[in-house]
Each structure stands twice: as structure tokens, then as C-alpha cells.
Tab-separated table of C-alpha atoms and ligand atoms in Angstrom:
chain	number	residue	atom	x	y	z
Z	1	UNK	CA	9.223	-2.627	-16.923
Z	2	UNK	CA	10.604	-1.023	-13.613
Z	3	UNK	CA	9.968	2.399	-14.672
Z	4	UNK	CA	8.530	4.794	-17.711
Z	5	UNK	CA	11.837	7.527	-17.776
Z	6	UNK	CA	11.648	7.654	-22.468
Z	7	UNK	CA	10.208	6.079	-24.881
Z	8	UNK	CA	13.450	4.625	-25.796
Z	9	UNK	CA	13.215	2.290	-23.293
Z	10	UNK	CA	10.207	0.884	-24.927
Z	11	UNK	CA	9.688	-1.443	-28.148
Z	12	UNK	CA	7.167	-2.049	-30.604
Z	13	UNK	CA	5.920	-4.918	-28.447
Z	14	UNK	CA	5.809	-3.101	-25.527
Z	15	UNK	CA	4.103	-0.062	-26.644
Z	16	UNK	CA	1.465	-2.836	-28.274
Z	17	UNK	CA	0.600	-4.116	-25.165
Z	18	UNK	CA	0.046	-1.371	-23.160
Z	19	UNK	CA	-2.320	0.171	-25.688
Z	20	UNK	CA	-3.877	-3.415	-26.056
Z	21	UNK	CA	-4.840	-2.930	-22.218
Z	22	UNK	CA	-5.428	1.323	-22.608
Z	23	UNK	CA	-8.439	-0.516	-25.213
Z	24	UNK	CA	-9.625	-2.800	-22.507
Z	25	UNK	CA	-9.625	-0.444	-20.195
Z	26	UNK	CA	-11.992	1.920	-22.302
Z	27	UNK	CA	-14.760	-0.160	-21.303
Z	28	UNK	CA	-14.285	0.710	-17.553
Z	29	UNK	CA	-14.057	4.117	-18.515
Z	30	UNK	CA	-18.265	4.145	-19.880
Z	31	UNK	CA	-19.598	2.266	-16.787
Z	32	UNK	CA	-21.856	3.666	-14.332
Z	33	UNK	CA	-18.929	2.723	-11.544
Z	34	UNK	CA	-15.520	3.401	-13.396
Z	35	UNK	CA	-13.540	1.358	-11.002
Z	36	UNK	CA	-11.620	-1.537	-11.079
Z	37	UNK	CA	-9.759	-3.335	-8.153
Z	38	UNK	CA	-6.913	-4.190	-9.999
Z	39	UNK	CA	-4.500	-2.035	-7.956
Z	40	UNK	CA	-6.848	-1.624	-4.440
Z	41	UNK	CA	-4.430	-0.985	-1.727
Z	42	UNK	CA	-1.646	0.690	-4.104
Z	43	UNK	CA	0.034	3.962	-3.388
Z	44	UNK	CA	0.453	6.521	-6.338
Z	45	UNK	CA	2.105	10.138	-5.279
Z	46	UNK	CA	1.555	12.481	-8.333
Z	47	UNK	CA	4.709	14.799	-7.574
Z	48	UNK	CA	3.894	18.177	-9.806
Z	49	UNK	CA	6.827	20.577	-9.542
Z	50	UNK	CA	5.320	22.122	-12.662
Z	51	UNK	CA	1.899	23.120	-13.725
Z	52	UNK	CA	-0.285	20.700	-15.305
Z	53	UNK	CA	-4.198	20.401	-16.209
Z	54	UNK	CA	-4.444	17.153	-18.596
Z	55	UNK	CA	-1.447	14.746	-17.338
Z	56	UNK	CA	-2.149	15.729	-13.408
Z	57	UNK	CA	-5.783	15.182	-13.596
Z	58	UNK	CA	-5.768	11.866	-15.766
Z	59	UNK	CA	-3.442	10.432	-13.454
Z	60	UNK	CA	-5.396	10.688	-10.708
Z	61	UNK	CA	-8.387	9.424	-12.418
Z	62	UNK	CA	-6.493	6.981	-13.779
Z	63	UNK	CA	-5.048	5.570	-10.339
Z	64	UNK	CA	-8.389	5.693	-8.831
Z	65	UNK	CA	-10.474	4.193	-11.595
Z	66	UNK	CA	-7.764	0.882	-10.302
Z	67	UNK	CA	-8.741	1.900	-6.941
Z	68	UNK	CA	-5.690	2.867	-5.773
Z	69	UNK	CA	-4.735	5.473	-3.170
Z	70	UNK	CA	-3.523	8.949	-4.726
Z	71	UNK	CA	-1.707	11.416	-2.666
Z	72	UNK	CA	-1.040	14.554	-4.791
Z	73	UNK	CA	1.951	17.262	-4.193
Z	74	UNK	CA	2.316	20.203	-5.923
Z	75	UNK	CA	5.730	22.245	-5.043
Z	76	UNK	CA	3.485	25.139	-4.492
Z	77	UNK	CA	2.494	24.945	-0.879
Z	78	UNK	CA	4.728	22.604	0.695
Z	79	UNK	CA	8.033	22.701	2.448
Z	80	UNK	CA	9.865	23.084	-1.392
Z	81	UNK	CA	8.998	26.774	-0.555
Z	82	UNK	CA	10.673	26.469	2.479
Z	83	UNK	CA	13.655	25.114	0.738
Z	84	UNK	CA	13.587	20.996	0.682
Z	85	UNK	CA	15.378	19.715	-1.848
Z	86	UNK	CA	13.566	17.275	-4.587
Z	87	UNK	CA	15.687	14.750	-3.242
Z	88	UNK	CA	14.892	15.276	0.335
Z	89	UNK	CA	11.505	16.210	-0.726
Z	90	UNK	CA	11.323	12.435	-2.885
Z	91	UNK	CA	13.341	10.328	0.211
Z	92	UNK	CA	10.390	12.077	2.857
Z	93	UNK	CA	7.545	10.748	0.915
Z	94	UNK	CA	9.291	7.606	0.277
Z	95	UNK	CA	8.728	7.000	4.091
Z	96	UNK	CA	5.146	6.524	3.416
Z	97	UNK	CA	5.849	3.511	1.264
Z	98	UNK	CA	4.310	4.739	-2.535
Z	99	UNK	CA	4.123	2.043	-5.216
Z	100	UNK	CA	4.201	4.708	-8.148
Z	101	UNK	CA	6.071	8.341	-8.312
Z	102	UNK	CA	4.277	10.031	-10.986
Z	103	UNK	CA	6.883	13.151	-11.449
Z	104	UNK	CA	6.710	16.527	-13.602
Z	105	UNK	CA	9.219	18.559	-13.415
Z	106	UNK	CA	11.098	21.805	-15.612
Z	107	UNK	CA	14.437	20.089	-15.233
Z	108	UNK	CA	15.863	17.618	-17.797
Z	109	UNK	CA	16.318	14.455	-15.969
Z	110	UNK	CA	14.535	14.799	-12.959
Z	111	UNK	CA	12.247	11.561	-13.058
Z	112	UNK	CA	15.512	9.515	-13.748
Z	113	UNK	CA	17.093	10.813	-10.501
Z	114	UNK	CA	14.005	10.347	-8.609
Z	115	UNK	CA	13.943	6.839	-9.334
Z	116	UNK	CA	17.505	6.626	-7.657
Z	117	UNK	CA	15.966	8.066	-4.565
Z	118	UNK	CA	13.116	5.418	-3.860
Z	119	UNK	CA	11.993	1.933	-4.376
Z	120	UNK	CA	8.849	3.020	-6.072
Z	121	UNK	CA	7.966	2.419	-9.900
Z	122	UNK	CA	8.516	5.969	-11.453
Z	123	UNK	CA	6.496	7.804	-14.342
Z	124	UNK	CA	8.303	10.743	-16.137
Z	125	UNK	CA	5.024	13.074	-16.567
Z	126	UNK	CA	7.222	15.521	-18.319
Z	127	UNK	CA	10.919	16.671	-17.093
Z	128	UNK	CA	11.828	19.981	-18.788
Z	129	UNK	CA	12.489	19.916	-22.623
Z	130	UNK	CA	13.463	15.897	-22.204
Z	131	UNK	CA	10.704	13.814	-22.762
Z	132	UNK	CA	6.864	13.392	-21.673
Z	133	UNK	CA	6.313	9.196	-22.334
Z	134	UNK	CA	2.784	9.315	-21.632
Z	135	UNK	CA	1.918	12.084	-24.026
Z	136	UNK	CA	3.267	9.886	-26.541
Z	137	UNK	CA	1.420	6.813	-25.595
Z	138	UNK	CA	-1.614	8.667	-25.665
Z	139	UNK	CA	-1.194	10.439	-29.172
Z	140	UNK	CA	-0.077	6.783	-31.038
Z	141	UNK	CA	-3.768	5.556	-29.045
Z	142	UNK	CA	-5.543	8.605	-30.586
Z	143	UNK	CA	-3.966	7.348	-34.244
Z	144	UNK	CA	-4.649	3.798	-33.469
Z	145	UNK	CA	-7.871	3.930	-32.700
Z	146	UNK	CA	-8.132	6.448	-36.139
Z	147	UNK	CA	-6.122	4.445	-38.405
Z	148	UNK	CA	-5.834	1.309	-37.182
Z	149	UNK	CA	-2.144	1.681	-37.217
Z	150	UNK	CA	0.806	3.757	-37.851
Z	151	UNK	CA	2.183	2.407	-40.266
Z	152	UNK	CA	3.183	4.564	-43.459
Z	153	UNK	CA	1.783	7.259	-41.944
Z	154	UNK	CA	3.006	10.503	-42.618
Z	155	UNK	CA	3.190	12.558	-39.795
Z	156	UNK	CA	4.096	16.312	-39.697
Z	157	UNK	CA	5.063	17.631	-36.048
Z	158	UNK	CA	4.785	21.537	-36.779
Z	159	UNK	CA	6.343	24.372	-34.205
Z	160	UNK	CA	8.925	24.723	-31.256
Z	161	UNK	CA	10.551	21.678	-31.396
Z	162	UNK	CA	13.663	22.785	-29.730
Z	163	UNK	CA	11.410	23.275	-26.517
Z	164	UNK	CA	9.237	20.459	-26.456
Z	165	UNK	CA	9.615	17.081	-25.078
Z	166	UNK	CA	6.234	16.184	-26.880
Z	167	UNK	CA	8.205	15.842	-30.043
Z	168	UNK	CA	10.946	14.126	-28.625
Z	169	UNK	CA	9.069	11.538	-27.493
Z	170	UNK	CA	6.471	11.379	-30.018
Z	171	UNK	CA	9.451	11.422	-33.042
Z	172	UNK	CA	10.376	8.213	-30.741
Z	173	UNK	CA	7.285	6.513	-30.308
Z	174	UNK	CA	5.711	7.466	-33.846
Z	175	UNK	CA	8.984	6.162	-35.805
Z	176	UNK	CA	8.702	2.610	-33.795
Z	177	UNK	CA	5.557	2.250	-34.771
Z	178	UNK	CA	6.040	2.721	-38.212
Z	179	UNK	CA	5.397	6.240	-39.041
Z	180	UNK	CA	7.342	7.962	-41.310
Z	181	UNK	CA	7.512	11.226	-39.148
Z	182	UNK	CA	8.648	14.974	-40.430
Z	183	UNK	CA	9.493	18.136	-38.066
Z	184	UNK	CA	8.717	21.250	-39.433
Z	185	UNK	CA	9.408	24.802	-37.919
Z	186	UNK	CA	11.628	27.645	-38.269
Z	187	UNK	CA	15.580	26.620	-38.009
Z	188	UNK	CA	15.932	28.479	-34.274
Z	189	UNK	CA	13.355	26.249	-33.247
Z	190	UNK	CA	15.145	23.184	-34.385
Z	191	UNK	CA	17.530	21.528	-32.777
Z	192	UNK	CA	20.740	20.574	-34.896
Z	193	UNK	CA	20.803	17.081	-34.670
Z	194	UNK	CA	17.213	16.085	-34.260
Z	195	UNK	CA	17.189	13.873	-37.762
Z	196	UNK	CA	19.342	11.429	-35.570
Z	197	UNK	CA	15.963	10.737	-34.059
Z	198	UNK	CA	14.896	9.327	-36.974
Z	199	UNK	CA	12.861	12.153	-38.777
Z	200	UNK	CA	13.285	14.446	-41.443
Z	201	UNK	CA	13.474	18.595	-41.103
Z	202	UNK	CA	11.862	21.045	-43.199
Z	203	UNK	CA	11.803	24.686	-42.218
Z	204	UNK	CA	8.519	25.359	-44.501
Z	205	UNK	CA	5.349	24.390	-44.714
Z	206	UNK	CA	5.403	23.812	-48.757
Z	207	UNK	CA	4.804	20.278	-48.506
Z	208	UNK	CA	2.491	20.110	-45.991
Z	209	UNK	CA	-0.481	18.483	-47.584
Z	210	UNK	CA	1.004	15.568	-48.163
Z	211	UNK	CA	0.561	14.878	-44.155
Z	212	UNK	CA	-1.791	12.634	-42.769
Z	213	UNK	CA	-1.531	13.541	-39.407
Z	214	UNK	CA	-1.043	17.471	-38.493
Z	215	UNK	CA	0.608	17.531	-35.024
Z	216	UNK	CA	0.891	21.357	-33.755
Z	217	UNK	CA	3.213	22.598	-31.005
Z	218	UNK	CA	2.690	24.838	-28.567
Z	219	UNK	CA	4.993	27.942	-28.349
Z	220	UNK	CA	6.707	27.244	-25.330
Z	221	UNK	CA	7.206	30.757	-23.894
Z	222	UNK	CA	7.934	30.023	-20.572
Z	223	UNK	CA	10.837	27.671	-21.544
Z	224	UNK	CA	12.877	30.472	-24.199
Z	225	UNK	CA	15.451	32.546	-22.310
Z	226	UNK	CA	15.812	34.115	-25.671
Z	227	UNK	CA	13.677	35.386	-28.600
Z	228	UNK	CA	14.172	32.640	-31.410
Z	229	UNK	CA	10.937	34.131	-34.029
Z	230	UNK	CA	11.052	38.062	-34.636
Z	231	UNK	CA	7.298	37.808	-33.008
Z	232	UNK	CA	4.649	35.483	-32.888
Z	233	UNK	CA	2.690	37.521	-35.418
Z	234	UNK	CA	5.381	36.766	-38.039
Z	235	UNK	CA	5.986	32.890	-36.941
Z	236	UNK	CA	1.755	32.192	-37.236
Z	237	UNK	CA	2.231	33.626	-40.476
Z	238	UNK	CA	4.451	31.249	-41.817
Z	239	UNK	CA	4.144	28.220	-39.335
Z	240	UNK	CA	0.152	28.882	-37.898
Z	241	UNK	CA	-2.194	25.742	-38.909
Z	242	UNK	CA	-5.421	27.373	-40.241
Z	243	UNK	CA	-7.992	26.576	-42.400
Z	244	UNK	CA	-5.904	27.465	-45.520
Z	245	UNK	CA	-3.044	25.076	-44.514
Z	246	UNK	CA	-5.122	22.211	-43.050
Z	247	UNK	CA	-6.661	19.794	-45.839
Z	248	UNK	CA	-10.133	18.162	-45.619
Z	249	UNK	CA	-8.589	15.031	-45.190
Z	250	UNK	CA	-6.081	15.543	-42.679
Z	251	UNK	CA	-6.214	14.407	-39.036
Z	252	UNK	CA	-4.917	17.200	-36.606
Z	253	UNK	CA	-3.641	16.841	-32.919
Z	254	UNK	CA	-2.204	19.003	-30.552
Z	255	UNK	CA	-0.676	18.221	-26.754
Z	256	UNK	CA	-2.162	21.388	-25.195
Z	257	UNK	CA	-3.146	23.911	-23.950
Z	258	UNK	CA	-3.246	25.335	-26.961
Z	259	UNK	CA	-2.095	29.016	-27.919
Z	260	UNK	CA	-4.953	30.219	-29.907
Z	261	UNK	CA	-4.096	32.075	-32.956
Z	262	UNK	CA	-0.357	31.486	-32.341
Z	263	UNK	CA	-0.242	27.983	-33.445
Z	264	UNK	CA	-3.626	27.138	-34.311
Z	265	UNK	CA	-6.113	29.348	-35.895
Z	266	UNK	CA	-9.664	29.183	-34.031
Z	267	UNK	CA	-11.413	27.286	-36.728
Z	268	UNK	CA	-9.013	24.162	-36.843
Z	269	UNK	CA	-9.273	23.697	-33.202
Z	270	UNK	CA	-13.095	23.496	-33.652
Z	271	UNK	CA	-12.682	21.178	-36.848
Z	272	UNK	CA	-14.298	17.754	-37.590
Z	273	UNK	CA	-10.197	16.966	-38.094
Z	274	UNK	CA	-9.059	18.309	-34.774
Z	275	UNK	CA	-9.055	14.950	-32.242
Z	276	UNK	CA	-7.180	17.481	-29.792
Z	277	UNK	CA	-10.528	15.863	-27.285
Z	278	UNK	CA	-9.877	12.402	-28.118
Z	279	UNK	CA	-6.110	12.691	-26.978
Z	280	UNK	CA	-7.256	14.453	-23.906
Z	281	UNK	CA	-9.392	11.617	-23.280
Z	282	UNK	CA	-6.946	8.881	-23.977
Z	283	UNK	CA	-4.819	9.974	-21.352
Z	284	UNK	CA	-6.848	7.908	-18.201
Z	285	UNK	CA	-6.971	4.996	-20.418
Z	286	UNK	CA	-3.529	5.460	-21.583
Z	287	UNK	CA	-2.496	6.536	-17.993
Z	288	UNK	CA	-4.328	3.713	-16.601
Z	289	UNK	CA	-2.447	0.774	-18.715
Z	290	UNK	CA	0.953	2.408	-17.596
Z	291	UNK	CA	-0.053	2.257	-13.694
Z	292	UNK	CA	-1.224	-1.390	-14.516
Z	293	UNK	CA	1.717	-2.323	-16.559
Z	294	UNK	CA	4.039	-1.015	-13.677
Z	295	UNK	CA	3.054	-2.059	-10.708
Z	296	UNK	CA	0.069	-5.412	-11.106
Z	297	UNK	CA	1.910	-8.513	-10.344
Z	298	UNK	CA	4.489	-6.392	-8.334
Z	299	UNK	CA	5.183	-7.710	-4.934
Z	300	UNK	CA	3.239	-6.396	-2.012
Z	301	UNK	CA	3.698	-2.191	-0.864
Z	302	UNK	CA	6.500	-2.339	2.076
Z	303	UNK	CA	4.395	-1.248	5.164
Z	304	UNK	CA	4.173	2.525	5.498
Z	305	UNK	CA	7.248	4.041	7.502
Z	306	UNK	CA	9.268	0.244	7.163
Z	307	UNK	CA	10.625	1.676	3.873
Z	308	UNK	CA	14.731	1.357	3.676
Z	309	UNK	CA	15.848	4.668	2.049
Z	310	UNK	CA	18.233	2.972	-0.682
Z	311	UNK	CA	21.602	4.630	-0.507
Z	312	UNK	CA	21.722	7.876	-2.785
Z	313	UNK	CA	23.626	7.665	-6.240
Z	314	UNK	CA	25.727	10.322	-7.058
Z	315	UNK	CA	23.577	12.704	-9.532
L	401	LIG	N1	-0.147	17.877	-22.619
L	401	LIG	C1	0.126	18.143	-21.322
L	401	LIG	O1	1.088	17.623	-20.765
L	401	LIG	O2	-0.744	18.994	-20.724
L	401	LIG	P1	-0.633	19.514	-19.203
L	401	LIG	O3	0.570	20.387	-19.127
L	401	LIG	O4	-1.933	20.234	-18.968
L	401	LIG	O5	-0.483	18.293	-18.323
């Protein structure tokens, strides 16, 4: 594996054994000294163009618990305000030879143009509505390590679908493993064609307790240039997971942060069924196997400032 861009890229196998090692790698994460050497002397640039809490902060802890170097960029306070391009802004750091890109960005499609721009191994950490791989790795951990495995699951993915690229890749990476995986929301906030990913659509909440797995969605304000409910009052109405909707026996998960009271009632996040922590937590261990998986048993970083800038592809 060069790079992590979608989880279409990825197979059953695949997906197995990086989990496999996200298990291994558990243990690390309860010693006294969570550190292992396995990538000592490795560059990883976390390249945030977006803000971020959980996938930022496991990623560092992730590179470092394999001892590698971390440099982290946020947009906000570099020369992007000045104007540099993200290529120009990917080709400059480049110079100082990284091993791993880790990129976020709100634009579909950024992480697979940044891998054009350098020879490092590049992680999507989110691009716009697209996809967000590592979420997805995390929340089939979080079930494995529940359930043993996905499959026959039945998996509910409730909320703004049409926004998300947590349901995008997890309708992806749930379905491969064997889930049987349903979307759920009100038709503005579902795209057209999303059964071709291999899931069914239901625009109620009716059948709802035949779910297993209750995965929420955040409303993703920030991303609508429109209003798609008539308010968020009347969506948590007929779309809010609360203690009414949510059986005794059902496991729920959520990417965050979470909009309290929008999409989850107060109660369910504070559950016994809410593993919203676990999934939080997954992501080092996750985030740690895909850092491994990338770049152990790659060749040697190319000495800082000897890196050939490879010539740019048209976007
Ligand atoms: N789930 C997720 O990607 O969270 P952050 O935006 O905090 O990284």
C-alpha cells in the first residue's frame, strides 16, 4: 500500500491486517513507556487545512508512540494566509524529506493531489464531503473488538449523509466486511445514488430497532450552503437518537464532536450502549497500524533538502 486516499482501495484482507496489528499495538498503548521504535528516524507532517480534535491529536500520538518525528501545520498561521498555494505549500515541505503526509482538508480530492506533489506515503484524514479512511478503520475496530466481527450485522448510519465522508467510507468499509449496512435520514440529506454503494435508504426511522449498531451523524452545518431540514428542532424530532429510539440492546457510535440534542439526545451519549469513547480511543491504535502499514519496510527517508520535487501532474 503506497497510500490511504478511500477505502476502496482496500480489501477484506487488507483491512484484516491492519486491525490485526491496531490489536497488537493496544498493548503498547497500556505500558508505562508507550513507545515503540518501529518507525525511529521517520518523518510524519500532519497537514490540517481544517479543524480537527480526535484525527489531529491521534496522529500525532500515534506517530510518536513509533517514535517517529511529527511536524504539525495547521493553515492557520503559516504562509497559506499569505497566499501559498496547497501545492506550493505540499512541494515546500517536501524539501524536508517527510515519510508520511497526513492531510485534512474541506476540498474533495485534496489528499489524492497531494500525493502527486511528493514522494511521501499520504493519509487522507478527511478531504471535504469525500471520504475520511481512518474514521472507518477505527469504527469496524470499535465493532470488532464488540462483536467479534461484522458479519450480518445490521448497521443503521442515521443523519446528514449527503455531507459526510464518515458514511461514505464507513458504507465502504462496513459492507466489505460483511455488514449489511442501512442509511437513514431525511431525502435532502441523501444523496441520489448512494445505494450504488452498496446500502439500502430509508427516510424514517420505523424500522430502526431492528439495528444492531446505531451510527449517528453529525449535522454538518458548516458544509450546507443551503437549508436542507426546515430547522433542526423539526429534523431531531424525527431523526434525533434518544432514549425512546435507542433499544437496550443496541450498540451506538458516533464520529464526533457530537451536536448535543441535535443528533443525539444527552442521555444516549452517556449510555452503557454509547462506545462514542472506545472509537475515540481506537484511533492511535488504528492510526498507528496505518503509519506502520505505510511506511515499515519502506526504503530509507531521502536526506532532508536532497528530495527531487517529482514533476507536477496536471490536477
Ligand atoms: N471524527 C473526526 O474526524 O473528528 P475530528 O474532526 O475532531 O478530527
Amino acid at each position: 500500500m503506497r497510500h490511504l486516499i478511500t477505502i476502496a482501495d482496500l480489501d477484506r484482507a487488507t483491512i484484516e491486517r491492519i486491525l490485526d496489528r491496531a490489536r497488537s499495538f493496544s498493548e503498547v498503548s497500556e505500558r508505562e513507556v508507550k513507545k515503540v521504535p518501529a518507525l525511529r528516524g521517520r518523518r510524519v507532517l500532519n497537514l490540517f487545512y481544517e479543524a480537527s480534535t480526535r484525527t489531529r491529536s491521534s496522529f500525532e500520538l500515534a506517530a510518536k508512540a513509533l517514535s517517529a518525528d511529527v511536524v504539525n501545520f495547521a493553515a492557520s498561521g503559516s504562509s497559506v494566509e499569505k497566499g501559498e498555494s496547497l501545492k506550493d505549500t505540499v512541494q515546500t515541505l517536501s524539501a524536508y524529506g517527510p515519510d508520511c503526509i497526513v492531510v485534512r482538508s474541506p476540498h474533495v480530492g485534496a489528499a489524492d493531489l497531494v500525493a502527486r506533489w511528493t514522494h511521501a506515503a499520504v493519509v487522507n484524514a478527511g478531504d471535504g464531503k469525500h471520504e475520511h479512511p481512518t474514521q472507518a478503520l477505527l469504527d469496524v475496530h470499535t465493532l470488532r473488538e464488540r462483536f467479534g466481527a461484522l458479519d450480518g450485522l445490521d448497521v443503521w448510519i442515521v443523519g446528514d449523509v449527503s455531507h459526510s465522508r464518515v458514511a461514505r467510507s464507513n458504507v465502504l468499509a462496513f459492507t466489505k466486511m460483511g455488514a449489511k449496512v442501512t442509511v437513514c435520514g431525511p431525502p435532502t440529506l441523501i444523496p441520489r445514488d448512494f445505494e450504488a454503494l452498496g446500502c439500502e435508504v430509508r427516510h424514517s426511522l420505523d424500522e430502526l430497532p431492528r439495528a444492531n449498531v446505531v451510527y449517528a451523524l453529525r449535522m454538518q452545518k458548516e458544509r450546507m450552503t443551503e437549508s436542507f431540514v426546515p430547522s433542526l428542532r423539526e429534523y431531531a424530532a424525527r431523526f434525533q437518537i434518544d432514549g425512546r429510539r435507542l433499544g437496550a440492546r443496541q450498540v451506538l457510535m458516533h464520529p464526533g464532536p457530537v451536536n448535543r440534542g441535535v443528533e443525539l439526545s444527552a442521555e444516549v451519549i452517556d449510555s452503557p450502549q454509547a462506545v462514542i469513547g472506545q472509537q475515540v480511543a481506537a484511533g492511535v491504535v488504528v492510526r498507528m497500524a496505518v503509519l506502520y502499514e505505510l511506511l515499515a519496510g519502506r526504503g530509507a527517508p531521502r536526506p532532508a533538502g536532497a528530495t527531487a520535487i517529482p514533476t507536477p501532474q496536471p490536477a
